[in-house]
Coordinates of C-alpha atoms in Angstrom, one line a residue:
M252 CA 14.8 7.2 -23.7
I253 CA 13.7 3.5 -22.6
T254 CA 13.1 1.4 -25.7
L255 CA 9.6 0.5 -24.5
R256 CA 9.0 4.6 -26.4
K257 CA 8.2 2.3 -29.5
H258 CA 5.7 0.1 -28.1
V259 CA 3.7 1.2 -25.1
L260 CA 1.2 3.4 -24.9
P261 CA 1.3 6.1 -21.7
S262 CA -1.6 4.6 -20.1
I263 CA -0.5 1.1 -20.2
L264 CA 3.0 2.0 -19.6
A265 CA 2.1 3.8 -16.3
V266 CA 0.4 0.7 -14.8
I267 CA 3.6 -1.4 -15.6
L268 CA 5.4 1.1 -13.5
L269 CA 3.6 1.7 -10.7
S270 CA 3.5 -2.3 -10.2
T271 CA 7.2 -2.4 -10.1
A272 CA 7.8 1.0 -8.5
A273 CA 10.6 1.3 -6.0
C274 CA 9.8 0.0 -2.8
T275 CA 11.8 2.6 -0.8
S276 CA 12.7 6.4 -1.7
E277 CA 13.7 9.3 0.6
T278 CA 14.8 12.6 0.2
A279 CA 17.7 14.7 1.1
A280 CA 17.8 18.1 3.3
G281 CA 17.0 21.3 1.6
T282 CA 14.8 20.2 -1.1
P283 CA 13.4 23.4 -3.0
S284 CA 11.3 25.3 -1.1
G285 CA 7.7 24.9 -1.8
S286 CA 8.5 21.0 -3.2
A287 CA 6.5 17.7 -2.6
S288 CA 9.7 15.8 -1.7
S289 CA 9.4 15.5 1.6
K290 CA 7.6 12.1 1.8
S291 CA 8.4 9.2 0.6
A292 CA 7.0 8.4 -2.7
K293 CA 3.6 6.3 -3.0
S294 CA 3.6 3.1 -3.4
A295 CA 0.2 2.0 -4.4
G296 CA -1.5 3.4 -7.1
A297 CA -1.4 6.5 -9.4
A298 CA 0.1 9.9 -8.4
P299 CA -3.6 11.7 -7.5
R300 CA -5.3 14.3 -10.2
A301 CA -6.3 17.1 -9.7
A302 CA -6.9 20.2 -11.4
V303 CA -3.8 21.6 -12.5
K304 CA -3.3 25.6 -13.2
Q305 CA -2.8 25.7 -16.9
L306 CA -0.9 28.6 -18.3
E307 CA -1.0 30.2 -21.9
P308 CA 2.4 30.7 -23.0
V309 CA 3.7 34.5 -23.1
S310 CA 6.6 35.0 -25.7
T311 CA 9.0 37.6 -24.4
V312 CA 11.3 37.0 -26.1
D313 CA 12.3 37.0 -29.6
A314 CA 12.9 33.7 -31.5
R315 CA 15.1 34.8 -33.6
A316 CA 17.5 36.2 -31.0
V317 CA 17.0 33.3 -28.7
L318 CA 18.2 30.9 -32.0
D319 CA 21.2 33.6 -32.1
A320 CA 22.0 33.4 -28.5
F321 CA 22.2 29.7 -28.3
K322 CA 24.5 29.4 -31.8
S323 CA 27.3 31.4 -30.0
R324 CA 26.7 28.9 -26.9
D325 CA 29.8 26.3 -26.7
M326 CA 26.9 23.5 -25.9
T327 CA 29.3 20.5 -26.6
V328 CA 32.0 21.6 -23.3
H329 CA 29.2 19.7 -21.7
L330 CA 28.8 16.9 -23.8
K331 CA 32.9 16.8 -23.8
A332 CA 32.7 16.6 -19.3
L333 CA 30.3 13.5 -19.6
Q334 CA 32.3 12.0 -22.1
S335 CA 35.3 12.2 -19.9
I336 CA 33.3 11.4 -17.1
A337 CA 32.5 8.1 -18.5
D338 CA 35.6 7.5 -19.9
A339 CA 37.2 7.6 -15.9
N340 CA 33.8 5.5 -14.8
G341 CA 33.6 2.4 -17.0
D342 CA 31.8 4.0 -20.0
T343 CA 29.2 4.6 -18.6
R344 CA 26.9 6.7 -16.4
A345 CA 24.2 4.4 -15.4
S346 CA 22.0 5.1 -12.6
G347 CA 23.6 3.5 -9.1
T348 CA 27.0 4.3 -10.6
S349 CA 30.2 6.3 -9.7
G350 CA 29.9 7.5 -13.7
Y351 CA 26.1 8.9 -13.1
E352 CA 27.7 10.3 -9.2
E353 CA 30.5 12.1 -11.1
S354 CA 27.6 13.6 -13.5
A355 CA 25.7 14.6 -10.7
R356 CA 28.6 16.4 -9.3
Y357 CA 29.1 18.3 -12.6
I358 CA 25.9 19.5 -13.3
E359 CA 25.9 20.8 -9.3
D360 CA 29.0 22.7 -9.6
Q361 CA 27.6 24.1 -13.4
L362 CA 24.3 24.8 -11.5
R363 CA 25.6 27.1 -8.6
A364 CA 28.2 28.5 -10.3
A365 CA 25.0 30.1 -12.5
G366 CA 23.4 31.4 -9.1
Y367 CA 20.9 28.2 -8.4
S368 CA 20.9 26.1 -5.6
P369 CA 20.5 22.3 -6.7
V370 CA 19.2 19.6 -4.2
R371 CA 18.6 15.7 -4.5
Q372 CA 16.1 14.0 -4.3
T373 CA 16.6 10.7 -3.2
F374 CA 14.8 7.5 -4.3
S375 CA 15.8 3.4 -5.0
F376 CA 14.7 0.8 -7.8
K377 CA 15.1 -2.8 -7.9
G378 CA 18.1 -3.7 -10.4
E379 CA 18.5 -6.4 -12.6
G380 CA 19.2 -9.8 -12.6
R381 CA 19.2 -12.7 -10.4
G382 CA 18.3 -11.6 -6.6
K383 CA 17.4 -7.6 -8.0
P384 CA 20.0 -5.4 -5.5
K385 CA 18.6 -2.3 -4.7
V386 CA 19.7 0.1 -6.5
E387 CA 20.1 4.1 -4.7
S388 CA 19.5 6.9 -7.2
F389 CA 18.4 10.5 -6.8
N390 CA 16.9 13.5 -9.4
I391 CA 18.5 16.6 -9.4
L392 CA 16.0 20.0 -8.7
A393 CA 16.7 23.7 -8.7
D394 CA 14.6 26.1 -8.8
T395 CA 14.1 29.9 -10.0
Q396 CA 11.8 32.5 -8.3
G397 CA 8.3 32.8 -9.4
S398 CA 5.2 31.6 -7.8
A399 CA 5.5 28.3 -6.7
E400 CA 1.2 28.0 -7.3
R401 CA 2.0 27.6 -10.8
T402 CA 5.6 25.5 -11.5
V403 CA 7.0 25.1 -15.0
V404 CA 9.0 21.8 -14.8
V405 CA 11.8 21.0 -17.6
G406 CA 13.8 18.0 -17.7
A407 CA 15.6 15.5 -19.2
H408 CA 17.2 12.5 -17.8
L409 CA 21.1 12.5 -17.0
D410 CA 22.0 8.7 -16.6
S411 CA 22.8 6.9 -19.7
V412 CA 22.2 2.6 -20.3
K413 CA 24.6 0.3 -18.8
D414 CA 25.9 -0.1 -22.5
G415 CA 27.3 2.5 -23.4
P416 CA 28.2 6.2 -22.4
G417 CA 25.0 7.7 -23.3
I418 CA 25.9 11.3 -24.8
D419 CA 23.1 11.7 -27.7
D420 CA 20.6 9.8 -25.5
N421 CA 20.6 12.1 -22.9
G422 CA 23.4 13.6 -22.4
S423 CA 22.3 16.4 -25.4
G424 CA 19.5 16.9 -23.1
V425 CA 20.8 17.5 -20.1
A426 CA 23.6 20.1 -22.0
A427 CA 19.8 21.8 -23.2
V428 CA 18.2 22.1 -19.6
L429 CA 21.8 22.9 -18.3
E430 CA 22.4 25.9 -20.7
T431 CA 18.2 26.9 -20.5
A432 CA 19.2 27.4 -16.8
R433 CA 22.4 29.2 -17.6
W434 CA 20.8 31.4 -20.1
M435 CA 17.8 32.5 -18.3
K436 CA 20.4 33.6 -15.5
E437 CA 22.8 35.4 -17.5
A438 CA 19.8 37.3 -20.0
G439 CA 19.0 38.8 -16.6
I440 CA 14.9 37.0 -16.9
T441 CA 12.9 37.5 -13.6
P442 CA 10.5 34.3 -14.1
A443 CA 6.3 35.4 -13.0
N444 CA 6.1 31.3 -12.5
R445 CA 8.8 29.1 -11.0
V446 CA 11.3 27.0 -13.0
R447 CA 11.8 23.5 -12.0
F448 CA 14.8 22.3 -14.0
A449 CA 15.2 18.2 -13.3
F450 CA 17.7 16.1 -14.6
W451 CA 16.1 12.4 -13.4
G452 CA 18.2 9.5 -12.6
G453 CA 17.0 5.9 -13.3
E454 CA 15.4 6.7 -16.7
E455 CA 17.0 4.1 -18.7
D456 CA 16.0 1.7 -16.0
G457 CA 12.4 2.0 -16.2
L458 CA 11.5 6.3 -15.9
Y459 CA 12.2 5.2 -11.9
G460 CA 13.6 9.4 -10.9
S461 CA 10.3 10.8 -13.0
Q462 CA 8.0 8.4 -11.8
H463 CA 9.0 9.2 -8.0
Y464 CA 9.0 12.8 -8.2
V465 CA 5.3 13.1 -9.6
D466 CA 4.2 10.6 -7.0
S467 CA 5.5 12.4 -4.5
L468 CA 3.6 15.6 -5.2
S469 CA 0.3 16.1 -3.4
K470 CA -3.0 16.6 -5.1
A471 CA -2.4 20.0 -4.3
E472 CA 1.5 20.5 -5.6
I473 CA 0.2 18.3 -9.0
G474 CA -2.8 21.1 -9.2
Q475 CA 0.1 23.8 -8.8
T476 CA 2.2 22.4 -11.8
A477 CA 1.1 23.7 -14.5
S478 CA 3.5 22.2 -17.1
Y479 CA 6.5 19.7 -18.3
L480 CA 8.7 20.6 -20.9
N481 CA 11.0 17.2 -21.6
V482 CA 14.3 16.6 -24.2
D483 CA 15.7 13.1 -24.7
M484 CA 18.1 13.2 -27.5
V485 CA 18.1 16.4 -29.2
A486 CA 21.2 15.7 -30.6
S487 CA 20.7 12.7 -33.3
P488 CA 23.5 12.8 -35.8
N489 CA 21.3 11.6 -38.6
G490 CA 17.9 13.6 -36.9
V491 CA 15.2 15.2 -37.8
R492 CA 13.3 18.6 -35.2
S493 CA 10.2 16.4 -33.7
V494 CA 8.1 18.3 -31.5
H495 CA 5.9 15.8 -29.1
D496 CA 1.7 15.8 -30.7
G497 CA 0.2 17.6 -28.2
D498 CA -3.2 17.3 -29.0
G499 CA -3.0 13.6 -30.5
T500 CA -4.0 14.8 -34.0
D501 CA -1.2 13.5 -36.3
Y502 CA -0.7 10.3 -33.9
G503 CA -4.3 10.0 -31.3
H504 CA -1.8 10.3 -27.7
A505 CA -3.0 13.4 -26.8
G506 CA -2.0 14.7 -23.4
P507 CA -3.6 16.5 -21.1
A508 CA -5.7 19.7 -21.5
G509 CA -3.0 22.2 -22.3
S510 CA -0.8 20.5 -23.9
K511 CA -1.5 21.6 -26.7
A512 CA -0.5 25.1 -26.2
I513 CA 3.7 23.5 -25.3
E514 CA 3.4 21.9 -29.1
D515 CA 2.2 25.4 -30.4
I516 CA 5.0 27.7 -28.9
L517 CA 7.6 24.7 -29.7
F518 CA 6.6 24.9 -33.4
R519 CA 6.9 28.9 -33.3
Y520 CA 9.7 29.1 -32.1
F521 CA 10.9 27.1 -35.7
K522 CA 8.7 28.9 -37.4
E523 CA 10.1 32.3 -36.7
N524 CA 13.7 30.8 -37.4
S525 CA 12.3 29.5 -40.6
L526 CA 13.6 26.1 -39.9
P527 CA 11.1 22.7 -40.5
A528 CA 10.0 20.7 -38.0
E529 CA 7.6 18.1 -37.4
T530 CA 5.3 16.3 -34.7
T531 CA 6.2 12.6 -32.9
P532 CA 4.0 11.0 -30.6
F533 CA 3.7 10.5 -26.8
D534 CA 4.1 6.9 -27.2
G535 CA 5.9 6.4 -23.5
G536 CA 9.2 5.8 -22.8
S537 CA 10.6 8.6 -21.8
D538 CA 9.9 11.0 -18.7
Y539 CA 7.5 12.6 -19.0
D540 CA 5.0 9.6 -18.8
A541 CA 4.0 10.6 -15.1
F542 CA 3.5 13.8 -15.8
L543 CA 0.8 13.1 -18.4
S544 CA -0.9 10.0 -16.3
A545 CA -1.1 12.6 -13.5
G546 CA -3.1 15.0 -16.0
I547 CA -0.2 17.2 -15.8
P548 CA 0.0 19.2 -19.8
G549 CA 3.1 17.6 -21.2
G550 CA 5.9 18.6 -24.0
G551 CA 8.7 18.4 -25.7
L552 CA 11.7 17.8 -28.1
F553 CA 13.0 14.6 -29.8
T554 CA 15.5 14.0 -33.0
G555 CA 14.9 10.4 -33.4
D556 CA 16.2 7.1 -32.0
Q557 CA 16.2 3.8 -34.1
K558 CA 13.4 4.7 -36.9
K559 CA 15.1 5.2 -40.1
K560 CA 14.9 8.7 -42.1
T561 CA 13.0 9.0 -45.1
Q562 CA 13.3 10.2 -48.4
A563 CA 10.9 13.0 -47.6
Q564 CA 12.7 13.4 -44.4
A565 CA 16.7 13.3 -45.6
Q566 CA 15.0 16.2 -48.2
T567 CA 13.8 18.2 -46.1
Y568 CA 16.5 17.9 -42.9
G569 CA 19.2 16.7 -44.9
G570 CA 21.1 13.9 -43.5
E571 CA 20.6 10.0 -45.5
A572 CA 17.9 8.2 -46.3
G573 CA 17.4 4.9 -45.1
K574 CA 19.9 5.0 -42.1
H575 CA 18.7 5.4 -38.6
L576 CA 18.2 8.9 -37.0
D577 CA 20.5 7.9 -34.4
P578 CA 22.2 4.4 -34.9
C579 CA 24.4 3.9 -31.6
Y580 CA 21.4 4.3 -29.9
H581 CA 22.3 2.6 -26.6
Q582 CA 25.3 0.7 -27.6
A583 CA 29.1 1.7 -26.5
C584 CA 29.4 4.2 -29.9
D585 CA 26.6 6.6 -28.4
T586 CA 29.8 8.9 -28.1
I587 CA 30.1 12.6 -28.9
A588 CA 31.1 11.6 -32.4
N589 CA 27.4 10.3 -32.4
T590 CA 26.0 14.3 -31.9
N591 CA 24.8 16.6 -34.2
P592 CA 26.2 20.3 -32.4
D593 CA 24.5 22.2 -35.0
L594 CA 20.9 20.0 -34.3
L595 CA 22.0 20.6 -30.2
K596 CA 21.7 24.6 -30.5
E597 CA 18.4 25.1 -32.5
M598 CA 16.6 22.3 -30.2
S599 CA 18.0 23.8 -27.0
G600 CA 17.0 27.3 -28.3
A601 CA 13.6 25.9 -28.8
L602 CA 13.3 24.6 -25.4
A603 CA 14.9 27.8 -24.0
Y604 CA 12.0 30.0 -25.7
A605 CA 9.7 27.8 -24.4
A606 CA 10.6 27.6 -21.1
V607 CA 10.2 31.9 -21.0
A608 CA 7.5 31.5 -22.3
Y609 CA 5.5 29.3 -19.6
A610 CA 8.2 31.6 -17.0
M611 CA 6.1 34.5 -17.9
G612 CA 2.6 33.0 -18.6
K613 CA -0.7 34.0 -17.8
P614 CA -2.8 31.7 -15.6
L615 CA -6.3 30.9 -17.9

């Protein structure tokens, strides 16, 4: 998650990102069938808006059963793997580094073992510092079966900041998406609508990977993208369970039509499991931004970064009032010790529940 989260509204952020977008991009052969990734990203203007084919989510799995399933899964195995990769690569997994490449190989191996066929979507962006060297990076995409005319994208950014291993931010989100993909295969779920699992690069440098993906979509393909579910930091050590405010009733920044339904399905999971949760604003700074700017319904999960836990939140969720939700945000200490494994399982179950509801959703 980039630091802009607290300071920039989505519409403003989109303009900034588009004005600094990468000047070249290309896509590796073997992009998932039906993907718009066969052409380079647009260099001028925002991704085209289109009438999105909205879905009504259908709950075909029991929320309590999903939580029980994720409580029994070893979610930390992925965090340990990413930590080991960072340890062996200068304590970072930032885009353009060997740590990012090894992180990607780990994810690809896990996806292939689960029965998916992951592919890379390459792009580049200007790096920091004098001369602004070009950074080569890529997204990882993996599809389920189901109608490509109603595609549900489930994503998390794979990269860390340069100053740390990024285990909460965002190894936790990566683990949630990966385990959702694995669990759906193991549970024998056959989606009516295609689910595309995405692991974004270049997020910490400026949301480049997700922006590239959306910019690569044609107007028709944007219209076929029914929803986007985002997970960015879901194991904060002093965290809270929060869901993005899809209709803007709490924070004033609503997502496109259909975003409220995503908020509702996530809150249904928490309610049925008697887990308190609250809303968090769509205020820029994560990979949902490009999707919202293109008119695609969005939503997702978040457990907190630099904000301090209030007394009311401490009474509701436990933890320490007056302390940061993630005291190691964007620091070298964002290691496995900086995560809450129980919270990770609860939030991952919420993602899986919503992903299935949209995978089986009915067109409106």
